[in-house]
N, C-alpha and C. Protein backbone atom coordinates (compact mmCIF):
# COMPACT_ATOMS: atom_id res chain seq x y z
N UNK A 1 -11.08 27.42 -9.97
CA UNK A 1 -10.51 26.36 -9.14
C UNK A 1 -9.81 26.98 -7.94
N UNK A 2 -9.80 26.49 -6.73
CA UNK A 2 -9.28 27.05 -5.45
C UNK A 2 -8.30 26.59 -5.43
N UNK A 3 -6.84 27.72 -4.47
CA UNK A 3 -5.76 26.96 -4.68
C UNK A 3 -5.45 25.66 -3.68
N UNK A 4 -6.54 24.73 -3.12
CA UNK A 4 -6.31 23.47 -2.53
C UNK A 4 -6.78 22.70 -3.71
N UNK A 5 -7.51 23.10 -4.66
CA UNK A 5 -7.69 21.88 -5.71
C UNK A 5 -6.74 21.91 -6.84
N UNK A 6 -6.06 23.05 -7.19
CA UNK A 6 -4.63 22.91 -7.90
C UNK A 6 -3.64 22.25 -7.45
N UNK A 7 -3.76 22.49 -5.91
CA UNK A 7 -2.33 21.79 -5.32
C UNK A 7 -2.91 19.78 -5.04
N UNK A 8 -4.13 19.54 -5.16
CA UNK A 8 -4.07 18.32 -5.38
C UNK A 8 -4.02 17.79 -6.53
N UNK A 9 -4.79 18.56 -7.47
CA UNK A 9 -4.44 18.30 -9.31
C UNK A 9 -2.91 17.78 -9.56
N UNK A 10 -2.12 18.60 -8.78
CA UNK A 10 -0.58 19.06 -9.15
C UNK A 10 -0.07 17.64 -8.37
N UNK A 11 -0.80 16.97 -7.32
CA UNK A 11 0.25 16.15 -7.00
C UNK A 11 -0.30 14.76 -7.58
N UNK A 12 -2.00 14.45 -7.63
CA UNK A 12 -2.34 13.99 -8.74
C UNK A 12 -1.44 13.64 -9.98
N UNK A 13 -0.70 14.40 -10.77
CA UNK A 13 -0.66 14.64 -11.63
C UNK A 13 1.79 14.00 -11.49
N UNK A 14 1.56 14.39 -10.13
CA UNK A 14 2.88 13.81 -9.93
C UNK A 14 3.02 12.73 -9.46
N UNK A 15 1.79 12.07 -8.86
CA UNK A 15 1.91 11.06 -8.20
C UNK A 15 1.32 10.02 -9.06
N UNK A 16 1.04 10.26 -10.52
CA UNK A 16 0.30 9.32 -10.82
C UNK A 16 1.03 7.98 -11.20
N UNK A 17 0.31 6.45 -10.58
CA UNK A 17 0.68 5.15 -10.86
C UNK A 17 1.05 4.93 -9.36
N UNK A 18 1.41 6.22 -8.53
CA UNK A 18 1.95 5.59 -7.29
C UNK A 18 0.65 4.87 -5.98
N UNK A 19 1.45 4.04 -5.51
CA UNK A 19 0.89 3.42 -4.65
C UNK A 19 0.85 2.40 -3.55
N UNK A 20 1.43 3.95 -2.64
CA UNK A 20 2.16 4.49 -1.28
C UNK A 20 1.18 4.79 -0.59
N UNK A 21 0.44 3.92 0.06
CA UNK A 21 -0.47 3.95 0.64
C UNK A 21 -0.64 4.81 2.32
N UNK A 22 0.99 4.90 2.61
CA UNK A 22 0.96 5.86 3.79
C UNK A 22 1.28 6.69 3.15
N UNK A 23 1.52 7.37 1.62
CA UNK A 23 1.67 8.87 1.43
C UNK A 23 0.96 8.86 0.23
N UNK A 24 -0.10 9.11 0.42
CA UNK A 24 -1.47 9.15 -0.89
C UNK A 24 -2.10 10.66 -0.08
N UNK A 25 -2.88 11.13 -1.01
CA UNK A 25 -3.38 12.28 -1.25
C UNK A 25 -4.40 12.45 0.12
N UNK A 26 -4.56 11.53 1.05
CA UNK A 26 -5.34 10.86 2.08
C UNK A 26 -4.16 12.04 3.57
N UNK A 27 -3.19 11.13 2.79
CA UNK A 27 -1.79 11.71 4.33
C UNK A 27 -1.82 13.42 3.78
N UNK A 28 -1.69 13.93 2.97
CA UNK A 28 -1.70 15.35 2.38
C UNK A 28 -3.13 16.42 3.26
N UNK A 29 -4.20 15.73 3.15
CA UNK A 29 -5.33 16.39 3.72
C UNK A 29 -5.19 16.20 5.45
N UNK A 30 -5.09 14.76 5.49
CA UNK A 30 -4.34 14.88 7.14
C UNK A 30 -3.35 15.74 7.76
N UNK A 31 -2.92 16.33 7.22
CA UNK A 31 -1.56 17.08 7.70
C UNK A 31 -2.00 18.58 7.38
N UNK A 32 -2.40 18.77 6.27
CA UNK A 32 -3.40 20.40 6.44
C UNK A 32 -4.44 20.34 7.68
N UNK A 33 -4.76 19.38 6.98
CA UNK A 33 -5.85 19.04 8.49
C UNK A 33 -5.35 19.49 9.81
N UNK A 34 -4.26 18.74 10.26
CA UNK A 34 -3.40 18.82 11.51
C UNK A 34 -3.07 20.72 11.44
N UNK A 35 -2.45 20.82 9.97
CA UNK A 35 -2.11 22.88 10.60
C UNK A 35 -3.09 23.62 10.94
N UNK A 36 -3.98 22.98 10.47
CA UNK A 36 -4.82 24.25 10.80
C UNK A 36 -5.59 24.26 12.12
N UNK A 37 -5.63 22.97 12.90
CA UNK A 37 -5.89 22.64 14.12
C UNK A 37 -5.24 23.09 14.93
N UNK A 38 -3.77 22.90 14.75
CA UNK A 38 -2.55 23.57 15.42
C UNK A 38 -2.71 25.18 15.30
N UNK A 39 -2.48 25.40 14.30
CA UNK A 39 -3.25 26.96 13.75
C UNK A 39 -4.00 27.73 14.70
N UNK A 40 -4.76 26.83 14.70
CA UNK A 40 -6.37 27.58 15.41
C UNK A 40 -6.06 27.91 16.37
N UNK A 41 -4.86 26.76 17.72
CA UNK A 41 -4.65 26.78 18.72
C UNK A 41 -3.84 27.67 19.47
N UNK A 42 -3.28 28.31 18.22
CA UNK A 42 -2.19 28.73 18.74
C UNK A 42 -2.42 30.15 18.48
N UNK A 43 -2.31 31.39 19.73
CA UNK A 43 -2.37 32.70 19.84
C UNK A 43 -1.10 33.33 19.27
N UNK A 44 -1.19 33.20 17.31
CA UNK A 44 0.23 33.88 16.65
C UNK A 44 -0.88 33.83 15.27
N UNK A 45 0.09 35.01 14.83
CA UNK A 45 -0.49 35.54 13.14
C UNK A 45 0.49 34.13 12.41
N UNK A 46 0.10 33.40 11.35
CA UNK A 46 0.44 32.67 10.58
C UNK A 46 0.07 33.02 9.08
N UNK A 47 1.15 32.86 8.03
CA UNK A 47 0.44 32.70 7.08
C UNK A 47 -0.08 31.20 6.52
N UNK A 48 -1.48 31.49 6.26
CA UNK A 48 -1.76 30.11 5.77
C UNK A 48 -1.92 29.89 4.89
N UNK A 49 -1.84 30.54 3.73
CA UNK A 49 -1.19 30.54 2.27
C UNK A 49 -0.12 29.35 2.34
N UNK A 50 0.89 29.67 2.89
CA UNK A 50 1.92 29.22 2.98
C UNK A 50 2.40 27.89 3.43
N UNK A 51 1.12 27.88 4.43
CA UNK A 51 1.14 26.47 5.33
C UNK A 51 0.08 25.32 3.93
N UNK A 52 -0.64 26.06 3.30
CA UNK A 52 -1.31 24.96 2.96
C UNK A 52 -0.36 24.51 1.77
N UNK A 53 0.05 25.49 0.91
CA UNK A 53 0.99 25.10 -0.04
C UNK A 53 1.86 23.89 0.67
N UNK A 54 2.83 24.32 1.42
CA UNK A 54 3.66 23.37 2.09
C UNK A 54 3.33 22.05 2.79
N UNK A 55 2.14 21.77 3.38
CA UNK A 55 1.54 20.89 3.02
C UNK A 55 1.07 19.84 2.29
N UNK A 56 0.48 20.64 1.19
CA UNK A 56 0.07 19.75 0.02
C UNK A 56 1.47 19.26 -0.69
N UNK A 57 2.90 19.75 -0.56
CA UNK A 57 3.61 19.55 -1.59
C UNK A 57 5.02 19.24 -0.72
N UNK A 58 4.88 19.36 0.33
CA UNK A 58 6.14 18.37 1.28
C UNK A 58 6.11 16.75 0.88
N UNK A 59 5.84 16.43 0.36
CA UNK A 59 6.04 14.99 -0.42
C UNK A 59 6.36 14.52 -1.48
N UNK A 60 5.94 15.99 -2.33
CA UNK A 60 5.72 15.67 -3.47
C UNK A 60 6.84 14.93 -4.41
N UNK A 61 7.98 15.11 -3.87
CA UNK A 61 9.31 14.08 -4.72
C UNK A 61 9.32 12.71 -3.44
N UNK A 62 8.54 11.90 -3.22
CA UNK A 62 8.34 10.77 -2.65
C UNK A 62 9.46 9.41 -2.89
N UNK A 63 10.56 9.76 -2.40
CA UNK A 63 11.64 8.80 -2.49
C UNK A 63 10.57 7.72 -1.48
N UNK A 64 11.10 6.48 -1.55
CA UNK A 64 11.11 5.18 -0.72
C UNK A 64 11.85 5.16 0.63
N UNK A 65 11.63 4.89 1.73
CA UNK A 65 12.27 5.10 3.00
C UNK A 65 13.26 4.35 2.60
N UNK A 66 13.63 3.23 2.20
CA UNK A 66 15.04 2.60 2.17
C UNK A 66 15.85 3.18 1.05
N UNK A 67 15.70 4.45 0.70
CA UNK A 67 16.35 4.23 -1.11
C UNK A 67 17.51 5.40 -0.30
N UNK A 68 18.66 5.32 -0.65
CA UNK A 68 19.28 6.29 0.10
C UNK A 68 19.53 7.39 -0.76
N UNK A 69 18.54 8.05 -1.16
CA UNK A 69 18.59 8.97 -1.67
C UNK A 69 17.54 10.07 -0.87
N UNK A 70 17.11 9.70 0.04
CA UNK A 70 15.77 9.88 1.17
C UNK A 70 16.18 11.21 1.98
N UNK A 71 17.28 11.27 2.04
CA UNK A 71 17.41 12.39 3.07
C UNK A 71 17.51 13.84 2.11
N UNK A 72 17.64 13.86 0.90
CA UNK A 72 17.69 14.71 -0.32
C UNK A 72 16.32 14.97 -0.93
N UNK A 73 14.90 13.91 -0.01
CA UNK A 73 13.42 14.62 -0.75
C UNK A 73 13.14 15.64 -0.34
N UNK A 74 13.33 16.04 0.79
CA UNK A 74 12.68 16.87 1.17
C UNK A 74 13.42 18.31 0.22
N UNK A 75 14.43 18.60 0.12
CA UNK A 75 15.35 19.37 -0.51
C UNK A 75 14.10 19.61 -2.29
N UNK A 76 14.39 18.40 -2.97
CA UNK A 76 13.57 18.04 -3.72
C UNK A 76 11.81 18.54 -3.60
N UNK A 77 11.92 18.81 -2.89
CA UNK A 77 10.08 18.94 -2.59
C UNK A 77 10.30 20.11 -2.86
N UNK A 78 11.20 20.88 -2.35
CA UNK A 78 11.21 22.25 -1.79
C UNK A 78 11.34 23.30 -2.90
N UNK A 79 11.85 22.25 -3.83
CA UNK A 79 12.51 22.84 -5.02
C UNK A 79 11.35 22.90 -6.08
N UNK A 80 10.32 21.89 -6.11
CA UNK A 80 9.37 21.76 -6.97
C UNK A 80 8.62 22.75 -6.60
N UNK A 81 8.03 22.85 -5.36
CA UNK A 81 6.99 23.75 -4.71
C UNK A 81 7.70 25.67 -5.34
N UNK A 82 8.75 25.41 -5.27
CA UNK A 82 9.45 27.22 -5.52
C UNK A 82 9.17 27.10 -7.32
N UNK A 83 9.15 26.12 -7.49
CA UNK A 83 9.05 26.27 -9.11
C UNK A 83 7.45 25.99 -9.97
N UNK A 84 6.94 25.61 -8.96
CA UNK A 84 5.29 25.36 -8.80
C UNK A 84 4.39 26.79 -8.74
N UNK A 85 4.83 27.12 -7.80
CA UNK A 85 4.57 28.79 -7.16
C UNK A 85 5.03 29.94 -8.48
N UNK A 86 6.47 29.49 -8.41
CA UNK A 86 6.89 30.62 -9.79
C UNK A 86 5.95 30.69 -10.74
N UNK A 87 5.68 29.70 -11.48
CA UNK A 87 4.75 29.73 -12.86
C UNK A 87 3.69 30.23 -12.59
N UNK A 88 2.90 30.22 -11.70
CA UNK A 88 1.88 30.86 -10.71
C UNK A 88 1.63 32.23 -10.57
N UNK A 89 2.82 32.42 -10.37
CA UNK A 89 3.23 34.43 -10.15
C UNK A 89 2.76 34.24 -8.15
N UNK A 90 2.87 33.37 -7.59
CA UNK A 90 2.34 33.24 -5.85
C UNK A 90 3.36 33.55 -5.23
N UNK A 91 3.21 34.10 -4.15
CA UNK A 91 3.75 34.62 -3.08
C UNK A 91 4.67 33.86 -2.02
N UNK A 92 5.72 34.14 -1.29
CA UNK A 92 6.20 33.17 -0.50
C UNK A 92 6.50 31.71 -0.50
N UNK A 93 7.41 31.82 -1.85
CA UNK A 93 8.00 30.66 -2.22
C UNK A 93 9.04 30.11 -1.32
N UNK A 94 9.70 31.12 -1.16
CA UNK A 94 10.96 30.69 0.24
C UNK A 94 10.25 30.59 1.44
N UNK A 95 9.67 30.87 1.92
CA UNK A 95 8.86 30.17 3.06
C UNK A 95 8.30 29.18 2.71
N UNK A 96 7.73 28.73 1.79
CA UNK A 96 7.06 27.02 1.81
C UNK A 96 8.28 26.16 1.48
N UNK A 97 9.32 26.64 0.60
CA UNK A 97 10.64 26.20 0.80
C UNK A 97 11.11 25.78 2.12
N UNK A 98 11.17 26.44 2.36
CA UNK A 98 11.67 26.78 4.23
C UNK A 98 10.84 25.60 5.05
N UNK A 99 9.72 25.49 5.23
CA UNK A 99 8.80 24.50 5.87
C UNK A 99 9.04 23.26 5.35
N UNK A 100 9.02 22.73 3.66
CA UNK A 100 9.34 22.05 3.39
C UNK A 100 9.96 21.08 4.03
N UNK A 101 11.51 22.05 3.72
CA UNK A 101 12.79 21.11 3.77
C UNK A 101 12.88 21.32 5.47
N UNK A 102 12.20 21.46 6.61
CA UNK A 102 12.28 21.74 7.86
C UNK A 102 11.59 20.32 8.34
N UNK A 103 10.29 19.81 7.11
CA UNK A 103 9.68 18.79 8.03
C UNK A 103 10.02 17.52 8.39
N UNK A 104 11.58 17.47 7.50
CA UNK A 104 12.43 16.17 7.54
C UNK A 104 12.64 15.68 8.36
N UNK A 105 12.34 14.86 8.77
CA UNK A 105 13.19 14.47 10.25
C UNK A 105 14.27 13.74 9.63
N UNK A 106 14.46 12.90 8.53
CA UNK A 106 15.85 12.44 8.29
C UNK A 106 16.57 13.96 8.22
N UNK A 107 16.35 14.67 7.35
CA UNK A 107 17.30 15.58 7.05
C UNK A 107 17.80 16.74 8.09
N UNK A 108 16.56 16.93 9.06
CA UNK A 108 16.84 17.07 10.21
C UNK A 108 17.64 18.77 10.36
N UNK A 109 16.94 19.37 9.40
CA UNK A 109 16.71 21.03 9.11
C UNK A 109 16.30 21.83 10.14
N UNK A 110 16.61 22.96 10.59
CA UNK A 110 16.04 23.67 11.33
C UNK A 110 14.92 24.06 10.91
N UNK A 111 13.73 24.70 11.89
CA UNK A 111 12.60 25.34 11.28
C UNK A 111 12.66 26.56 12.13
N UNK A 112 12.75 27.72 11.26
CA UNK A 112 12.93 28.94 11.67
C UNK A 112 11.79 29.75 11.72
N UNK A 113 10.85 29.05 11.41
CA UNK A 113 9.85 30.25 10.99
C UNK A 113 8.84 29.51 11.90
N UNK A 114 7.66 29.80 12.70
CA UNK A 114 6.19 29.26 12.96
C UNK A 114 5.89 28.69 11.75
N UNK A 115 5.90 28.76 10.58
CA UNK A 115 4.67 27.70 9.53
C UNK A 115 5.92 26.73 9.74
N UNK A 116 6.94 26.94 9.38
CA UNK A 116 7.78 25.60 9.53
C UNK A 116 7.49 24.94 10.64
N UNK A 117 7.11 25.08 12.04
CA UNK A 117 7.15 24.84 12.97
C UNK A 117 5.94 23.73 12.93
N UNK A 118 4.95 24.68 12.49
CA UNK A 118 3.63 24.18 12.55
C UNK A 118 3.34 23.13 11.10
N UNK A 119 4.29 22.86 10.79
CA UNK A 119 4.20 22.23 9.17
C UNK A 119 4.70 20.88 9.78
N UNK A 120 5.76 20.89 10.35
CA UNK A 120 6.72 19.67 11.09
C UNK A 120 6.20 19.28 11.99
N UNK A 121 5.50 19.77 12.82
CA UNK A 121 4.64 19.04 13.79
C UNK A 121 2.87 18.52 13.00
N UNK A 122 2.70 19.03 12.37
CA UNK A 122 1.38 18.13 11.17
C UNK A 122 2.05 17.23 11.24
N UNK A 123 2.93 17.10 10.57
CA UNK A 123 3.25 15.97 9.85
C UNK A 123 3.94 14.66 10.81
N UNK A 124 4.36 15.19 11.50
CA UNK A 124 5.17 13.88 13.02
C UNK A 124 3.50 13.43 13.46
N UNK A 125 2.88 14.34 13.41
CA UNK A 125 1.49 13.60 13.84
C UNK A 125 1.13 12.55 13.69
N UNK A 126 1.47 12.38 12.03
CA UNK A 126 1.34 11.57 10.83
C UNK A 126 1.98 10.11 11.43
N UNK A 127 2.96 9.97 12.70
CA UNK A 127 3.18 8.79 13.29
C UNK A 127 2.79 8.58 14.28
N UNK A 128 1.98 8.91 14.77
CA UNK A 128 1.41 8.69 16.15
C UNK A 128 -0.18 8.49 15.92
N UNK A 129 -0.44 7.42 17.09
CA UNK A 129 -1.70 7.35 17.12
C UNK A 129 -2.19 6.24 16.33
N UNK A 130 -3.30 6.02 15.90
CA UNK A 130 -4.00 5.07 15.45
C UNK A 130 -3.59 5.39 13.72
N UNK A 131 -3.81 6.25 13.27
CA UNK A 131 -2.99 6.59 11.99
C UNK A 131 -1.73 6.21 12.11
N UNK A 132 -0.83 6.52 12.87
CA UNK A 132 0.64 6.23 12.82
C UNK A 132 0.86 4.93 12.83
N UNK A 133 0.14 4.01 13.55
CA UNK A 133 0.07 2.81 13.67
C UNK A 133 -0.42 1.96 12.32
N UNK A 134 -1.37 2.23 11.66
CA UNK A 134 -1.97 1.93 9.94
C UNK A 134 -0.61 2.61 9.40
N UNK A 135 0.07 3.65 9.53
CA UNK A 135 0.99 3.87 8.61
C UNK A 135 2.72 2.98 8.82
N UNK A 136 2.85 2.94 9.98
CA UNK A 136 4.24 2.00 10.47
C UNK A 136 3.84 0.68 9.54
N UNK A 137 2.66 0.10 9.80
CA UNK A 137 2.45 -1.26 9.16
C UNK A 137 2.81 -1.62 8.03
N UNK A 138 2.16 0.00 6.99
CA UNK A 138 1.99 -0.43 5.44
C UNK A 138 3.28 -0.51 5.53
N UNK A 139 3.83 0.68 5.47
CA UNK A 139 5.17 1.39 5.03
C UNK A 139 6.55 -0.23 5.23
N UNK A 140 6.09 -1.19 6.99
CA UNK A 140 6.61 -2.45 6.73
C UNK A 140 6.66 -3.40 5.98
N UNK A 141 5.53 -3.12 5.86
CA UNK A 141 5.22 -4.18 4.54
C UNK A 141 5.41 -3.68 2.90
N UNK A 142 5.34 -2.59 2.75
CA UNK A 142 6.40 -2.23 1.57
C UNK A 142 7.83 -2.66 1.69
N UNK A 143 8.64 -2.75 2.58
CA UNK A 143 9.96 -2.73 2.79
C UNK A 143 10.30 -4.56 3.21
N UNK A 144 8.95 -5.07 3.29
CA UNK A 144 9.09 -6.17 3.45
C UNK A 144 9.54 -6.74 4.69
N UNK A 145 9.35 -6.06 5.85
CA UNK A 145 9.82 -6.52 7.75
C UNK A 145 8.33 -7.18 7.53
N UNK A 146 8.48 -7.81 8.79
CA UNK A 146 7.44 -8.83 9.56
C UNK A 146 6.60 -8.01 10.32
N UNK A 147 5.64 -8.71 10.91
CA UNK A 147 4.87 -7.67 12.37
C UNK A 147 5.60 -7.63 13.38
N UNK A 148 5.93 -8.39 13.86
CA UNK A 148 6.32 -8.55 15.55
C UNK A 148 7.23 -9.78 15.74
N UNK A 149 8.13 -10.22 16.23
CA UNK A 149 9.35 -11.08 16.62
C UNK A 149 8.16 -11.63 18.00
N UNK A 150 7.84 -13.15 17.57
CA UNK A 150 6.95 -13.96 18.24
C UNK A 150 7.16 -14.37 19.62
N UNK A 151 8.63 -14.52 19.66
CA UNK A 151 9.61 -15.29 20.74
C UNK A 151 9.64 -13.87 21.79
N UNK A 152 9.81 -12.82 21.49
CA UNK A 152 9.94 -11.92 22.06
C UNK A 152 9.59 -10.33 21.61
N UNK A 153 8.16 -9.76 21.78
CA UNK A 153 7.96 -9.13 21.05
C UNK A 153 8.04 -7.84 21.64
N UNK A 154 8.92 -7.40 22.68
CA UNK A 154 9.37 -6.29 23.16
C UNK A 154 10.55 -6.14 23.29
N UNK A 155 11.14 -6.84 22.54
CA UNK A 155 13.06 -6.70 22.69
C UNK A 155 13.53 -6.97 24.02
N UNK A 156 12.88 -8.14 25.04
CA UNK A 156 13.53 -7.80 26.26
C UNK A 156 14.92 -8.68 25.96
N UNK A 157 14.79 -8.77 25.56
CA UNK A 157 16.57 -10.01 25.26
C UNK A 157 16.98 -10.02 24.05
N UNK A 158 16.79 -9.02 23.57
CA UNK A 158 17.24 -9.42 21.90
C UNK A 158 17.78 -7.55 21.50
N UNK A 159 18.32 -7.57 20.45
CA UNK A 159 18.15 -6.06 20.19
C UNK A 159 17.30 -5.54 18.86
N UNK A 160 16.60 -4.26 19.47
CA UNK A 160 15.58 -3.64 18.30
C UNK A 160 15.79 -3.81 16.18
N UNK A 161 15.17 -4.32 15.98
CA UNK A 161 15.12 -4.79 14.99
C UNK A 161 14.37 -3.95 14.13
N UNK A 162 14.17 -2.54 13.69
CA UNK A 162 13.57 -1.92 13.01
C UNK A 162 13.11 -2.65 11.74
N UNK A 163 14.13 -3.19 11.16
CA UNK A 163 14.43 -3.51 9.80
C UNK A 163 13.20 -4.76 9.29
N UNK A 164 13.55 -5.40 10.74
CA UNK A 164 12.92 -6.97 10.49
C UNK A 164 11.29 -6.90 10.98
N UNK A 165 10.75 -6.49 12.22
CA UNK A 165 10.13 -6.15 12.67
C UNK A 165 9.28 -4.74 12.80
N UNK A 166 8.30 -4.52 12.25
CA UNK A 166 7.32 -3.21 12.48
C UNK A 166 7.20 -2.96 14.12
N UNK A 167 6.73 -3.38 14.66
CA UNK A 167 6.46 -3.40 16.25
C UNK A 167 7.75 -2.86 16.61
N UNK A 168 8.98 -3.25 16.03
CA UNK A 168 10.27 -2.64 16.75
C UNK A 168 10.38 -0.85 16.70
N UNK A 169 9.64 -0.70 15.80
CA UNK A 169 10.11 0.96 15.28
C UNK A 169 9.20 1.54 15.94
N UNK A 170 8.52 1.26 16.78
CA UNK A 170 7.59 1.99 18.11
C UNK A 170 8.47 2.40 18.62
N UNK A 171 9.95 1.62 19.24
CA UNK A 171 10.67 2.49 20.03
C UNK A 171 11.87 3.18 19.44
N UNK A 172 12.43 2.42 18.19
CA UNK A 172 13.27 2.74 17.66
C UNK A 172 13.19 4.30 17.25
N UNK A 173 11.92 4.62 16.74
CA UNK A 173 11.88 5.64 16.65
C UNK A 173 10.42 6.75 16.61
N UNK A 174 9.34 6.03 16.69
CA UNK A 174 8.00 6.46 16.53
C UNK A 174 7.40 7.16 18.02
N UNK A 175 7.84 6.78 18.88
CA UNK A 175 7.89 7.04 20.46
C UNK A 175 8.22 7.93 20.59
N UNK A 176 9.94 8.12 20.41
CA UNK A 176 10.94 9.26 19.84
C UNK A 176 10.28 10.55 19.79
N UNK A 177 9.99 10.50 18.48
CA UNK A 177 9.04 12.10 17.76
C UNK A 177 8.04 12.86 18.31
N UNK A 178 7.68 11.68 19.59
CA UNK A 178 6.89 13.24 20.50
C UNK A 178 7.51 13.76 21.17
N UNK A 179 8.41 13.68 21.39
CA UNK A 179 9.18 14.50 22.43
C UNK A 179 9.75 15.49 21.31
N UNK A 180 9.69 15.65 19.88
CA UNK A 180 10.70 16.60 19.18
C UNK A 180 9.25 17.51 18.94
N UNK A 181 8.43 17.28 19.23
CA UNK A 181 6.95 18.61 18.54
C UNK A 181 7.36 20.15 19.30
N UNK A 182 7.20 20.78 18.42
CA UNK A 182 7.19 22.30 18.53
C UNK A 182 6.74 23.04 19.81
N UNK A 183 5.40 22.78 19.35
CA UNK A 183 4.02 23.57 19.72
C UNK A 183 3.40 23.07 21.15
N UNK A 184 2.41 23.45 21.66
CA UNK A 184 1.64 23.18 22.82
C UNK A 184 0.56 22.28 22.52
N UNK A 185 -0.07 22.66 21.46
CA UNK A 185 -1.08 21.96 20.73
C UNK A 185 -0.89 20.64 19.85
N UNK A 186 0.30 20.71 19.70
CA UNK A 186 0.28 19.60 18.59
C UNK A 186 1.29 18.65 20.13
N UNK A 187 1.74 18.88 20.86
CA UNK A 187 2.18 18.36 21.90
C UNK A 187 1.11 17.75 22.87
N UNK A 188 0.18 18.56 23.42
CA UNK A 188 -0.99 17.32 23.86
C UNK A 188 -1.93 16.78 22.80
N UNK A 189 -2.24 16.88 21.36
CA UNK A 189 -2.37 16.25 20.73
C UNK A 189 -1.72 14.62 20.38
N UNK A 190 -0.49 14.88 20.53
CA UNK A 190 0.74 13.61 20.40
C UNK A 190 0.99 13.07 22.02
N UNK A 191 0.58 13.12 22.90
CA UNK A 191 0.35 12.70 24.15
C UNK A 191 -1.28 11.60 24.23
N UNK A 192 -1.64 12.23 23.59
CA UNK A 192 -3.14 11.50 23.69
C UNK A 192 -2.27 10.02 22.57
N UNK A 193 -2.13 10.48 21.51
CA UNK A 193 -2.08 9.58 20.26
C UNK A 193 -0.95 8.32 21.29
N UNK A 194 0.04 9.01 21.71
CA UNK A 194 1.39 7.90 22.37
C UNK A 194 0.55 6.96 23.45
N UNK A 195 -0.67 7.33 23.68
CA UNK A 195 -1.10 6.59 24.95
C UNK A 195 -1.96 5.60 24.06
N UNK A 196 -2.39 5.86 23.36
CA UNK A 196 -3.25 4.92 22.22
C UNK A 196 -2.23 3.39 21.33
N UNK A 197 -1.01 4.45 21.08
CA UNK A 197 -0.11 3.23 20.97
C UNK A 197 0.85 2.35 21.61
N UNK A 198 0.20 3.15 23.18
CA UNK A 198 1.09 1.86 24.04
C UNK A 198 0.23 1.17 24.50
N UNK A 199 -1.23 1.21 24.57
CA UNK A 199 -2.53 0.21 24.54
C UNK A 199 -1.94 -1.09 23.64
N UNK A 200 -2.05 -0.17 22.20
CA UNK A 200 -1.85 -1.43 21.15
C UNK A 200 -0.47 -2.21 20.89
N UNK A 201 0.71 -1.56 21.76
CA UNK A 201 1.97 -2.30 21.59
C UNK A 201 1.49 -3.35 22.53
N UNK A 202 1.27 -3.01 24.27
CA UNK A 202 0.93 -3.72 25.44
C UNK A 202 -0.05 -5.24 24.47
N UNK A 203 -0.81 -4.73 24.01
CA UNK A 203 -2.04 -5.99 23.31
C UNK A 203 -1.26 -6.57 22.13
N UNK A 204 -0.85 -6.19 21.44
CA UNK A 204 0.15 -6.74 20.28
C UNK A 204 0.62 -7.90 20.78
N UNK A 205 1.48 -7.40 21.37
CA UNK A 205 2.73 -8.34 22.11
C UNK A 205 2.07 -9.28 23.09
N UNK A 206 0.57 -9.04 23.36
CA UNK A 206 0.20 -10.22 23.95
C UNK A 206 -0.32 -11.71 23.02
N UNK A 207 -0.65 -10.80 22.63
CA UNK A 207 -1.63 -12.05 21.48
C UNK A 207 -0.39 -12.08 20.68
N UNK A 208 0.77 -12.04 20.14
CA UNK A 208 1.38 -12.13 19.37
C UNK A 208 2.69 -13.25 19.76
N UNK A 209 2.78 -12.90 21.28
CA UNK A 209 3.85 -14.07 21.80
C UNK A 209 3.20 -15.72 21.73
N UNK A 210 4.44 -16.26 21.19
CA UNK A 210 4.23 -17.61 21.21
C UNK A 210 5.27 -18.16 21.81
């Protein structure tokens, strides 16, 4: 077995019954996906041992965005993955540690290392773009907000409503996160994606006002 089909067995195996449709085994391959694109792009030695581990297992303690215990998963992830690796006898546990707990944006960790770098920008990917947009939705509708505030669906007179409204957290905070990317690559990557979702805010908010 290769170590990308252990590390999905393993979350398989942690994730089972869940069904978190923006963080299913789907968002895990997207975001390796994304390092190694970034990876490719970028003229630096990486280990990618390290990146894929951290990858597959930056989720793996999957708190609920509203549960306030949220800013402590990533910590949690970090901790499983070092104890995942141990039993293993694998290499560079404190570095996938390190990436881990770096890709938080609640927790809002430094990333000291390039894989951290390149681990945290995968994953911000993960909101932008036509994916980011399928993922803002579900993740609303788990938490139970609406689509869009009908009367006014760009906040020009009202104030941002994350809570109530999906469409609000475009600016509240999904907009936001390209400007925090690392890299060069994963930076005009997230330039293309931000222009895709101001197409679909611009059209939203048309067909959506009443």
């Amino acid at each position: 077995m290769t170590l990308q089909a252990e590390l999905e067995a393993e979350v398989s195996r942690v994730w089972e019954g869940q069904t978190d449709g923006a963080h299913d085994i789907w968002h895990l391959r997207r975001v390796w996906t994304n390092c190694t694109r970034i990876a490719d792009a970028l003229d630096a030695t990486l280990d990618r041992q390290v990146l894929l581990i951290a990858a597959y297992l930056h989720d793996i303690v999957n708190v609920p965005k509203d549960d306030p215990r949220r800013k402590g998963a990533a910590d949690l992830s970090a901790q499983h993955a070092v104890s995942w690796m141990t039993k293993r006898d694998l290499p560079g546990a404190q570095a996938v540690a390190h990436a881990i707990r770096g890709h938080s944006y609640s927790a809002n960790a430094p990333c000291e290392t390039l894989e951290a770098q390149v681990l945290q920008d995968a994953d911000r990917l993960e909101a932008l773009g036509a994916i980011g947009i399928a993922r803002c939705f579900n993740v609303a509708g788990q938490m139970g907000a609406g689509l869009v505030h009908g009367h006014d669906p760009l906040a020009a007179t009202r104030d941002l409503d994350d809570r109530s409204y999906a469409l609000d957290h475009f600016e509240v905070k999904l907009f936001g996160i390209a400007k925090t990317l690392n890299t060069a690559p994963a930076q005009k990557m997230a330039a293309q994606r931000v222009d895709v979702m101001r197409a679909f805010v611009a059209q939203l908010a048309d067909e959506a006002a009443v």
